[in-house]
PDB file of C-alpha atoms in Angstrom:
ATOM      1  CA  UNK A1426      36.706  18.954 -19.727  1.00  0.00           C
ATOM      2  CA  UNK A1427      33.654  20.340 -17.904  1.00  0.00           C
ATOM      3  CA  UNK A1428      32.515  22.156 -21.043  1.00  0.00           C
ATOM      4  CA  UNK A1429      31.702  18.800 -22.581  1.00  0.00           C
ATOM      5  CA  UNK A1430      29.508  18.023 -19.626  1.00  0.00           C
ATOM      6  CA  UNK A1431      27.482  21.238 -19.808  1.00  0.00           C
ATOM      7  CA  UNK A1432      23.953  20.691 -21.058  1.00  0.00           C
ATOM      8  CA  UNK A1433      20.781  22.724 -21.588  1.00  0.00           C
ATOM      9  CA  UNK A1434      17.527  22.296 -19.632  1.00  0.00           C
ATOM     10  CA  UNK A1435      16.024  20.557 -22.662  1.00  0.00           C
ATOM     11  CA  UNK A1436      18.869  18.035 -22.713  1.00  0.00           C
ATOM     12  CA  UNK A1437      18.778  17.655 -18.922  1.00  0.00           C
ATOM     13  CA  UNK A1438      15.057  16.875 -18.864  1.00  0.00           C
ATOM     14  CA  UNK A1439      15.491  14.448 -21.774  1.00  0.00           C
ATOM     15  CA  UNK A1440      18.119  12.559 -19.750  1.00  0.00           C
ATOM     16  CA  UNK A1441      15.900  12.799 -16.679  1.00  0.00           C
ATOM     17  CA  UNK A1442      13.050  11.174 -18.636  1.00  0.00           C
ATOM     18  CA  UNK A1443      15.348   8.447 -19.961  1.00  0.00           C
ATOM     19  CA  UNK A1444      16.595   7.834 -16.443  1.00  0.00           C
ATOM     20  CA  UNK A1445      13.048   7.113 -15.268  1.00  0.00           C
ATOM     21  CA  UNK A1446      13.345   3.890 -17.269  1.00  0.00           C
ATOM     22  CA  UNK A1447      16.922   3.328 -16.035  1.00  0.00           C
ATOM     23  CA  UNK A1448      18.249   3.687 -19.556  1.00  0.00           C
ATOM     24  CA  UNK A1449      20.438   6.801 -19.219  1.00  0.00           C
ATOM     25  CA  UNK A1450      24.158   6.224 -19.717  1.00  0.00           C
ATOM     26  CA  UNK A1451      26.671   6.930 -16.948  1.00  0.00           C
ATOM     27  CA  UNK A1452      27.988   9.950 -18.842  1.00  0.00           C
ATOM     28  CA  UNK A1453      24.454  11.303 -19.185  1.00  0.00           C
ATOM     29  CA  UNK A1454      23.789  10.773 -15.491  1.00  0.00           C
ATOM     30  CA  UNK A1455      26.925  12.755 -14.613  1.00  0.00           C
ATOM     31  CA  UNK A1456      25.823  15.524 -16.969  1.00  0.00           C
ATOM     32  CA  UNK A1457      22.392  15.549 -15.385  1.00  0.00           C
ATOM     33  CA  UNK A1458      23.787  15.677 -11.847  1.00  0.00           C
ATOM     34  CA  UNK A1459      26.051  18.614 -12.722  1.00  0.00           C
ATOM     35  CA  UNK A1460      23.142  20.427 -14.348  1.00  0.00           C
ATOM     36  CA  UNK A1461      20.912  19.851 -11.322  1.00  0.00           C
ATOM     37  CA  UNK A1462      23.519  21.534  -9.088  1.00  0.00           C
ATOM     38  CA  UNK A1463      22.989  24.794 -10.930  1.00  0.00           C
ATOM     39  CA  UNK A1464      19.364  24.596 -12.132  1.00  0.00           C
ATOM     40  CA  UNK A1465      16.558  24.705  -9.573  1.00  0.00           C
ATOM     41  CA  UNK A1466      13.865  24.501 -12.229  1.00  0.00           C
ATOM     42  CA  UNK A1467      15.175  21.176 -13.494  1.00  0.00           C
ATOM     43  CA  UNK A1468      15.465  19.939  -9.900  1.00  0.00           C
ATOM     44  CA  UNK A1469      11.747  20.618  -9.556  1.00  0.00           C
ATOM     45  CA  UNK A1470      11.072  18.890 -12.893  1.00  0.00           C
ATOM     46  CA  UNK A1471      13.125  15.923 -11.770  1.00  0.00           C
ATOM     47  CA  UNK A1472      11.219  15.533  -8.467  1.00  0.00           C
ATOM     48  CA  UNK A1473       7.853  15.862 -10.192  1.00  0.00           C
ATOM     49  CA  UNK A1474       8.998  13.396 -12.813  1.00  0.00           C
ATOM     50  CA  UNK A1475       9.620  10.781 -10.135  1.00  0.00           C
ATOM     51  CA  UNK A1476       6.156  11.418  -8.677  1.00  0.00           C
ATOM     52  CA  UNK A1477       4.627  10.994 -12.120  1.00  0.00           C
ATOM     53  CA  UNK A1478       6.595   7.803 -12.784  1.00  0.00           C
ATOM     54  CA  UNK A1479       5.016   6.296  -9.669  1.00  0.00           C
ATOM     55  CA  UNK A1480       1.571   7.293 -10.924  1.00  0.00           C
ATOM     56  CA  UNK A1481       2.298   5.822 -14.356  1.00  0.00           C
ATOM     57  CA  UNK A1482       3.435   2.609 -12.722  1.00  0.00           C
ATOM     58  CA  UNK A1483       0.160   2.274 -10.840  1.00  0.00           C
ATOM     59  CA  UNK A1484      -1.749   3.036 -14.009  1.00  0.00           C
ATOM     60  CA  UNK A1485       0.328   0.499 -15.911  1.00  0.00           C
ATOM     61  CA  UNK A1486      -0.537  -2.263 -13.468  1.00  0.00           C
ATOM     62  CA  UNK A1487      -4.222  -1.385 -13.696  1.00  0.00           C
ATOM     63  CA  UNK A1488      -4.156  -1.405 -17.520  1.00  0.00           C
ATOM     64  CA  UNK A1489      -2.312  -4.711 -17.662  1.00  0.00           C
ATOM     65  CA  UNK A1490      -4.843  -6.331 -15.363  1.00  0.00           C
ATOM     66  CA  UNK A1491      -7.731  -5.406 -17.658  1.00  0.00           C
ATOM     67  CA  UNK A1492      -8.403  -8.064 -20.270  1.00  0.00           C
ATOM     68  CA  UNK A1493     -10.196  -6.933 -23.390  1.00  0.00           C
ATOM     69  CA  UNK A1494     -12.506  -9.289 -25.219  1.00  0.00           C
ATOM     70  CA  UNK A1495     -14.605  -9.099 -28.340  1.00  0.00           C
ATOM     71  CA  UNK A1496     -18.335  -9.630 -27.812  1.00  0.00           C
ATOM     72  CA  UNK A1497     -20.031 -12.795 -29.026  1.00  0.00           C
ATOM     73  CA  UNK A1498     -21.790 -10.766 -31.709  1.00  0.00           C
ATOM     74  CA  UNK A1499     -18.486  -9.277 -32.915  1.00  0.00           C
ATOM     75  CA  UNK A1500     -16.990 -12.746 -33.103  1.00  0.00           C
ATOM     76  CA  UNK A1501     -19.975 -14.093 -35.019  1.00  0.00           C
ATOM     77  CA  UNK A1502     -19.697 -11.189 -37.481  1.00  0.00           C
ATOM     78  CA  UNK A1503     -15.991 -11.908 -37.936  1.00  0.00           C
ATOM     79  CA  UNK A1504     -16.688 -15.587 -38.516  1.00  0.00           C
ATOM     80  CA  UNK A1505     -19.293 -14.724 -41.149  1.00  0.00           C
ATOM     81  CA  UNK A1506     -16.850 -12.371 -42.837  1.00  0.00           C
ATOM     82  CA  UNK A1507     -14.107 -14.982 -42.908  1.00  0.00           C
ATOM     83  CA  UNK A1508     -16.524 -17.585 -44.263  1.00  0.00           C
ATOM     84  CA  UNK A1509     -17.533 -15.188 -47.011  1.00  0.00           C
ATOM     85  CA  UNK A1510     -13.920 -14.520 -47.952  1.00  0.00           C
ATOM     86  CA  UNK A1511     -12.768 -18.123 -47.861  1.00  0.00           C
ATOM     87  CA  UNK A1512     -11.650 -19.766 -51.060  1.00  0.00           C
TER      88      UNK A1512
ATOM     89  CA  UNK B 797      -8.377 -26.637 -49.102  1.00  0.00           C
ATOM     90  CA  UNK B 798      -6.285 -24.203 -47.055  1.00  0.00           C
ATOM     91  CA  UNK B 799      -6.388 -26.223 -43.842  1.00  0.00           C
ATOM     92  CA  UNK B 800      -5.421 -29.483 -45.466  1.00  0.00           C
ATOM     93  CA  UNK B 801      -2.594 -28.066 -47.493  1.00  0.00           C
ATOM     94  CA  UNK B 802      -0.932 -25.830 -44.940  1.00  0.00           C
ATOM     95  CA  UNK B 803      -2.091 -27.039 -41.560  1.00  0.00           C
ATOM     96  CA  UNK B 804      -4.050 -23.826 -40.995  1.00  0.00           C
ATOM     97  CA  UNK B 805      -7.454 -23.918 -39.367  1.00  0.00           C
ATOM     98  CA  UNK B 806      -9.187 -20.641 -40.327  1.00  0.00           C
ATOM     99  CA  UNK B 807     -12.550 -21.906 -39.078  1.00  0.00           C
ATOM    100  CA  UNK B 808     -11.059 -21.920 -35.567  1.00  0.00           C
ATOM    101  CA  UNK B 809      -9.198 -18.615 -35.795  1.00  0.00           C
ATOM    102  CA  UNK B 810     -11.899 -16.466 -34.216  1.00  0.00           C
ATOM    103  CA  UNK B 811     -12.459 -18.763 -31.247  1.00  0.00           C
ATOM    104  CA  UNK B 812      -8.767 -19.390 -30.695  1.00  0.00           C
ATOM    105  CA  UNK B 813      -7.080 -16.090 -31.460  1.00  0.00           C
ATOM    106  CA  UNK B 814      -9.547 -13.179 -31.760  1.00  0.00           C
ATOM    107  CA  UNK B 815      -9.327 -12.112 -28.099  1.00  0.00           C
ATOM    108  CA  UNK B 816      -5.565 -12.594 -27.977  1.00  0.00           C
ATOM    109  CA  UNK B 817      -5.023 -10.468 -31.092  1.00  0.00           C
ATOM    110  CA  UNK B 818      -7.512  -7.870 -29.863  1.00  0.00           C
ATOM    111  CA  UNK B 819      -5.668  -7.533 -26.538  1.00  0.00           C
ATOM    112  CA  UNK B 820      -2.333  -7.401 -28.354  1.00  0.00           C
ATOM    113  CA  UNK B 821      -3.622  -4.569 -30.549  1.00  0.00           C
ATOM    114  CA  UNK B 822      -5.378  -2.527 -27.906  1.00  0.00           C
ATOM    115  CA  UNK B 823      -2.250  -2.443 -25.749  1.00  0.00           C
ATOM    116  CA  UNK B 824      -0.583  -0.669 -28.643  1.00  0.00           C
ATOM    117  CA  UNK B 825      -3.241   1.562 -30.179  1.00  0.00           C
ATOM    118  CA  UNK B 826      -5.632   1.994 -27.212  1.00  0.00           C
ATOM    119  CA  UNK B 827      -8.639   2.512 -29.453  1.00  0.00           C
ATOM    120  CA  UNK B 828     -11.181  -0.292 -29.490  1.00  0.00           C
ATOM    121  CA  UNK B 829     -12.667   0.484 -32.919  1.00  0.00           C
ATOM    122  CA  UNK B 830      -9.260   0.749 -34.527  1.00  0.00           C
ATOM    123  CA  UNK B 831      -8.142  -2.442 -32.747  1.00  0.00           C
ATOM    124  CA  UNK B 832     -11.196  -4.319 -34.080  1.00  0.00           C
ATOM    125  CA  UNK B 833     -10.478  -3.085 -37.613  1.00  0.00           C
ATOM    126  CA  UNK B 834      -6.842  -4.162 -37.413  1.00  0.00           C
ATOM    127  CA  UNK B 835      -7.784  -7.611 -36.103  1.00  0.00           C
ATOM    128  CA  UNK B 836     -10.332  -8.027 -38.882  1.00  0.00           C
ATOM    129  CA  UNK B 837      -7.791  -6.941 -41.504  1.00  0.00           C
ATOM    130  CA  UNK B 838      -5.302  -9.412 -40.028  1.00  0.00           C
ATOM    131  CA  UNK B 839      -7.670 -12.353 -40.396  1.00  0.00           C
ATOM    132  CA  UNK B 840      -8.547 -11.355 -43.954  1.00  0.00           C
ATOM    133  CA  UNK B 841      -4.869 -10.913 -44.839  1.00  0.00           C
ATOM    134  CA  UNK B 842      -4.195 -14.304 -43.233  1.00  0.00           C
ATOM    135  CA  UNK B 843      -6.787 -15.960 -45.453  1.00  0.00           C
ATOM    136  CA  UNK B 844      -5.399 -14.241 -48.507  1.00  0.00           C
ATOM    137  CA  UNK B 845      -1.810 -15.252 -47.838  1.00  0.00           C
ATOM    138  CA  UNK B 846      -2.532 -18.711 -46.416  1.00  0.00           C
ATOM    139  CA  UNK B 847      -0.677 -20.286 -49.307  1.00  0.00           C
ATOM    140  CA  UNK B 848       2.514 -18.623 -48.040  1.00  0.00           C
ATOM    141  CA  UNK B 849       2.242 -20.237 -44.613  1.00  0.00           C
ATOM    142  CA  UNK B 850       5.110 -22.696 -44.382  1.00  0.00           C
ATOM    143  CA  UNK B 851       4.338 -24.117 -40.969  1.00  0.00           C
ATOM    144  CA  UNK B 852       7.697 -22.943 -39.538  1.00  0.00           C
ATOM    145  CA  UNK B 853       5.932 -20.932 -36.845  1.00  0.00           C
ATOM    146  CA  UNK B 854       2.715 -21.638 -35.011  1.00  0.00           C
ATOM    147  CA  UNK B 855      -0.515 -20.373 -36.496  1.00  0.00           C
ATOM    148  CA  UNK B 856      -0.798 -17.748 -33.738  1.00  0.00           C
ATOM    149  CA  UNK B 857       2.765 -16.469 -34.208  1.00  0.00           C
ATOM    150  CA  UNK B 858       2.126 -16.219 -37.932  1.00  0.00           C
ATOM    151  CA  UNK B 859      -1.093 -14.231 -37.386  1.00  0.00           C
ATOM    152  CA  UNK B 860       0.688 -11.948 -34.891  1.00  0.00           C
ATOM    153  CA  UNK B 861       3.396 -11.225 -37.464  1.00  0.00           C
ATOM    154  CA  UNK B 862       0.688 -10.148 -39.925  1.00  0.00           C
ATOM    155  CA  UNK B 863      -0.927  -8.009 -37.233  1.00  0.00           C
ATOM    156  CA  UNK B 864       2.419  -6.375 -36.402  1.00  0.00           C
ATOM    157  CA  UNK B 865       2.739  -5.290 -40.013  1.00  0.00           C
ATOM    158  CA  UNK B 866      -0.765  -3.805 -39.864  1.00  0.00           C
ATOM    159  CA  UNK B 867       0.209  -1.871 -36.720  1.00  0.00           C
ATOM    160  CA  UNK B 868       3.387  -0.555 -38.398  1.00  0.00           C
ATOM    161  CA  UNK B 869       1.277   0.551 -41.374  1.00  0.00           C
ATOM    162  CA  UNK B 870      -1.023   2.401 -38.987  1.00  0.00           C
ATOM    163  CA  UNK B 871       1.940   3.996 -37.184  1.00  0.00           C
ATOM    164  CA  UNK B 872       3.434   5.124 -40.504  1.00  0.00           C
ATOM    165  CA  UNK B 873       0.111   6.593 -41.492  1.00  0.00           C
ATOM    166  CA  UNK B 874      -0.145   8.692 -38.337  1.00  0.00           C
ATOM    167  CA  UNK B 875       3.540   9.563 -38.530  1.00  0.00           C
ATOM    168  CA  UNK B 876       3.159  10.876 -42.068  1.00  0.00           C
ATOM    169  CA  UNK B 877       0.510  13.326 -40.846  1.00  0.00           C
ATOM    170  CA  UNK B 878       3.445  15.337 -39.444  1.00  0.00           C
ATOM    171  CA  UNK B 879       2.496  18.858 -38.583  1.00  0.00           C
ATOM    172  CA  UNK B 880      -1.089  18.512 -39.807  1.00  0.00           C
ATOM    173  CA  UNK B 881      -3.049  17.962 -36.633  1.00  0.00           C
ATOM    174  CA  UNK B 882      -0.150  17.848 -34.263  1.00  0.00           C
ATOM    175  CA  UNK B 883      -0.424  20.304 -31.416  1.00  0.00           C
ATOM    176  CA  UNK B 884       3.167  20.487 -30.363  1.00  0.00           C
ATOM    177  CA  UNK B 885       3.954  22.668 -27.417  1.00  0.00           C
ATOM    178  CA  UNK B 886       7.363  24.242 -27.152  1.00  0.00           C
ATOM    179  CA  UNK B 887       8.647  24.189 -23.612  1.00  0.00           C
ATOM    180  CA  UNK B 888      12.165  25.394 -24.316  1.00  0.00           C
ATOM    181  CA  UNK B 889      13.639  28.554 -25.810  1.00  0.00           C
ATOM    182  CA  UNK B 890      14.689  28.320 -29.419  1.00  0.00           C
ATOM    183  CA  UNK B 891      16.488  31.647 -29.571  1.00  0.00           C
ATOM    184  CA  UNK B 892      19.276  33.231 -27.578  1.00  0.00           C
ATOM    185  CA  UNK B 893      18.832  30.913 -24.586  1.00  0.00           C
ATOM    186  CA  UNK B 894      18.394  27.827 -26.694  1.00  0.00           C
ATOM    187  CA  UNK B 895      17.326  24.842 -24.636  1.00  0.00           C
ATOM    188  CA  UNK B 896      16.345  26.849 -21.527  1.00  0.00           C
ATOM    189  CA  UNK B 897      12.835  26.702 -20.074  1.00  0.00           C
ATOM    190  CA  UNK B 898      10.346  29.159 -21.540  1.00  0.00           C
ATOM    191  CA  UNK B 899       9.037  31.264 -18.669  1.00  0.00           C
ATOM    192  CA  UNK B 900       5.383  30.344 -19.226  1.00  0.00           C
ATOM    193  CA  UNK B 901       6.171  26.629 -19.076  1.00  0.00           C
ATOM    194  CA  UNK B 902       8.439  26.543 -16.042  1.00  0.00           C
ATOM    195  CA  UNK B 903       7.219  23.788 -13.677  1.00  0.00           C
ATOM    196  CA  UNK B 904       5.115  25.219 -10.848  1.00  0.00           C
ATOM    197  CA  UNK B 905       4.934  24.045  -7.265  1.00  0.00           C
ATOM    198  CA  UNK B 906       2.305  21.358  -6.829  1.00  0.00           C
ATOM    199  CA  UNK B 907      -0.304  21.906  -4.147  1.00  0.00           C
ATOM    200  CA  UNK B 908      -0.827  18.941  -1.857  1.00  0.00           C
ATOM    201  CA  UNK B 909       1.135  16.666  -4.159  1.00  0.00           C
ATOM    202  CA  UNK B 910       1.295  13.844  -1.637  1.00  0.00           C
ATOM    203  CA  UNK B 911      -2.482  13.848  -1.051  1.00  0.00           C
ATOM    204  CA  UNK B 912      -3.099  13.986  -4.769  1.00  0.00           C
ATOM    205  CA  UNK B 913      -1.016  10.896  -5.444  1.00  0.00           C
ATOM    206  CA  UNK B 914      -3.560   8.572  -3.913  1.00  0.00           C
ATOM    207  CA  UNK B 915      -4.535   6.052  -6.548  1.00  0.00           C
ATOM    208  CA  UNK B 916      -8.165   6.317  -7.500  1.00  0.00           C
ATOM    209  CA  UNK B 917     -10.408   6.172 -10.502  1.00  0.00           C
ATOM    210  CA  UNK B 918     -10.558   9.928 -10.837  1.00  0.00           C
ATOM    211  CA  UNK B 919      -6.776  10.094 -11.106  1.00  0.00           C
ATOM    212  CA  UNK B 920      -6.689   7.306 -13.690  1.00  0.00           C
ATOM    213  CA  UNK B 921      -9.349   9.100 -15.712  1.00  0.00           C
ATOM    214  CA  UNK B 922      -7.394  12.363 -15.621  1.00  0.00           C
ATOM    215  CA  UNK B 923      -4.245  10.533 -16.668  1.00  0.00           C
ATOM    216  CA  UNK B 924      -6.093   8.955 -19.588  1.00  0.00           C
ATOM    217  CA  UNK B 925      -7.504  12.352 -20.610  1.00  0.00           C
ATOM    218  CA  UNK B 926      -3.976  13.795 -20.624  1.00  0.00           C
ATOM    219  CA  UNK B 927      -2.510  10.854 -22.564  1.00  0.00           C
ATOM    220  CA  UNK B 928      -5.308  11.123 -25.108  1.00  0.00           C
ATOM    221  CA  UNK B 929      -4.500  14.799 -25.626  1.00  0.00           C
ATOM    222  CA  UNK B 930      -1.024  13.877 -26.861  1.00  0.00           C
ATOM    223  CA  UNK B 931      -0.357  13.624 -30.591  1.00  0.00           C
ATOM    224  CA  UNK B 932      -1.331  10.050 -31.508  1.00  0.00           C
ATOM    225  CA  UNK B 933       2.187   8.839 -32.294  1.00  0.00           C
ATOM    226  CA  UNK B 934       3.535  10.174 -28.972  1.00  0.00           C
ATOM    227  CA  UNK B 935       0.638   8.545 -27.115  1.00  0.00           C
ATOM    228  CA  UNK B 936       1.294   5.253 -28.873  1.00  0.00           C
ATOM    229  CA  UNK B 937       5.011   5.211 -28.048  1.00  0.00           C
ATOM    230  CA  UNK B 938       4.389   6.435 -24.489  1.00  0.00           C
ATOM    231  CA  UNK B 939       1.809   3.701 -23.852  1.00  0.00           C
ATOM    232  CA  UNK B 940       4.054   0.981 -25.249  1.00  0.00           C
ATOM    233  CA  UNK B 941       7.055   2.119 -23.205  1.00  0.00           C
ATOM    234  CA  UNK B 942       5.443   3.304 -19.969  1.00  0.00           C
ATOM    235  CA  UNK B 943       2.075   1.611 -19.647  1.00  0.00           C
ATOM    236  CA  UNK B 944       2.805  -1.736 -21.293  1.00  0.00           C
ATOM    237  CA  UNK B 945       6.495  -1.582 -20.303  1.00  0.00           C
ATOM    238  CA  UNK B 946       7.906  -2.968 -23.537  1.00  0.00           C
ATOM    239  CA  UNK B 947      11.650  -2.969 -24.093  1.00  0.00           C
ATOM    240  CA  UNK B 948      13.009  -0.036 -26.102  1.00  0.00           C
ATOM    241  CA  UNK B 949      14.430  -2.399 -28.694  1.00  0.00           C
ATOM    242  CA  UNK B 950      11.100  -4.153 -29.126  1.00  0.00           C
ATOM    243  CA  UNK B 951       9.209  -0.883 -29.721  1.00  0.00           C
ATOM    244  CA  UNK B 952      11.825   0.348 -32.196  1.00  0.00           C
ATOM    245  CA  UNK B 953      11.613  -2.931 -34.077  1.00  0.00           C
ATOM    246  CA  UNK B 954       7.823  -3.014 -34.092  1.00  0.00           C
ATOM    247  CA  UNK B 955       7.429   0.587 -35.234  1.00  0.00           C
ATOM    248  CA  UNK B 956      10.521   0.820 -37.413  1.00  0.00           C
ATOM    249  CA  UNK B 957      11.996   3.787 -35.513  1.00  0.00           C
ATOM    250  CA  UNK B 958      15.431   4.493 -34.020  1.00  0.00           C
ATOM    251  CA  UNK B 959      16.010   4.657 -30.276  1.00  0.00           C
ATOM    252  CA  UNK B 960      16.830   8.380 -30.651  1.00  0.00           C
ATOM    253  CA  UNK B 961      13.396   8.917 -32.222  1.00  0.00           C
ATOM    254  CA  UNK B 962      11.830   6.977 -29.412  1.00  0.00           C
ATOM    255  CA  UNK B 963      13.488   9.044 -26.660  1.00  0.00           C
ATOM    256  CA  UNK B 964      12.580  12.314 -28.354  1.00  0.00           C
ATOM    257  CA  UNK B 965       8.942  11.193 -28.458  1.00  0.00           C
ATOM    258  CA  UNK B 966       9.008   9.936 -24.868  1.00  0.00           C
ATOM    259  CA  UNK B 967      10.529  13.248 -23.729  1.00  0.00           C
ATOM    260  CA  UNK B 968       7.926  15.322 -25.565  1.00  0.00           C
ATOM    261  CA  UNK B 969       5.125  13.105 -24.308  1.00  0.00           C
ATOM    262  CA  UNK B 970       6.279  13.265 -20.687  1.00  0.00           C
ATOM    263  CA  UNK B 971       6.840  17.031 -20.807  1.00  0.00           C
ATOM    264  CA  UNK B 972       3.318  17.595 -22.139  1.00  0.00           C
ATOM    265  CA  UNK B 973       1.845  15.122 -19.676  1.00  0.00           C
ATOM    266  CA  UNK B 974       3.576  16.797 -16.748  1.00  0.00           C
ATOM    267  CA  UNK B 975       2.073  20.130 -17.772  1.00  0.00           C
ATOM    268  CA  UNK B 976      -1.367  18.626 -18.325  1.00  0.00           C
ATOM    269  CA  UNK B 977      -1.348  16.883 -14.930  1.00  0.00           C
ATOM    270  CA  UNK B 978      -0.079  20.054 -13.271  1.00  0.00           C
ATOM    271  CA  UNK B 979      -2.909  22.129 -14.734  1.00  0.00           C
ATOM    272  CA  UNK B 980      -5.690  19.596 -14.306  1.00  0.00           C
ATOM    273  CA  UNK B 981      -4.782  17.565 -11.263  1.00  0.00           C
ATOM    274  CA  UNK B 982      -2.037  18.822  -8.979  1.00  0.00           C
ATOM    275  CA  UNK B 983      -2.932  22.506  -9.115  1.00  0.00           C
ATOM    276  CA  UNK B 984      -6.615  22.149  -9.797  1.00  0.00           C
TER     277      UNK B 984
END
């Protein structure tokens, strides 16, 4: 039974990444927990991953708050181009 | 004329939709020049296929659907460059200990991690540098999932990929980002 739950570090970190978005399945979470009992390297990865997720979240908020606009000149150029290509 | 026949108003497109489409694009490709090109192509394609507009959706929704196709085309183009310019780092053993960490890529302790987490411009810049070092397709998927926080299903649909593909790319992106931030921020 436990053999089915044994995973490699690559698989464990993949689940760990998926779990950062709360999209890992229950089975995967159990596999990850069992792996973390025996692998100190992946424990470190997991902790750092959580730290990074917090940074990404802050960055995400900043990026979403920035509104990008075309300049007036770019809009005028686009208008001219559309006019030229109109039927 | 187009506007009379189909209810489209191309002479108002730029004023009404250019910024919206530009924002929509830049949140996916994060490259202003490329975003401008895709928006321009969208408007031109819209003019060309105006006769197909049936008025079932709003003008903006219709233009966005054209833009989405342009973004998929771009994604496919960068995806077909497989192996050409892609600097893929292997973090795990591929031999006897398949799937185990390679010694040179084992995560290191981070010095002063808590102090270094303080949000500031320098940190954001470093994060951007690291994201921009990723292969373009990984960066694109990572931004959509993590920065713009789109649903997995939505990204898969927009880019025509499976969720397994998506998680492989997210995993590779995050592993490379962790290493990049470790080398250039936490232990620098």
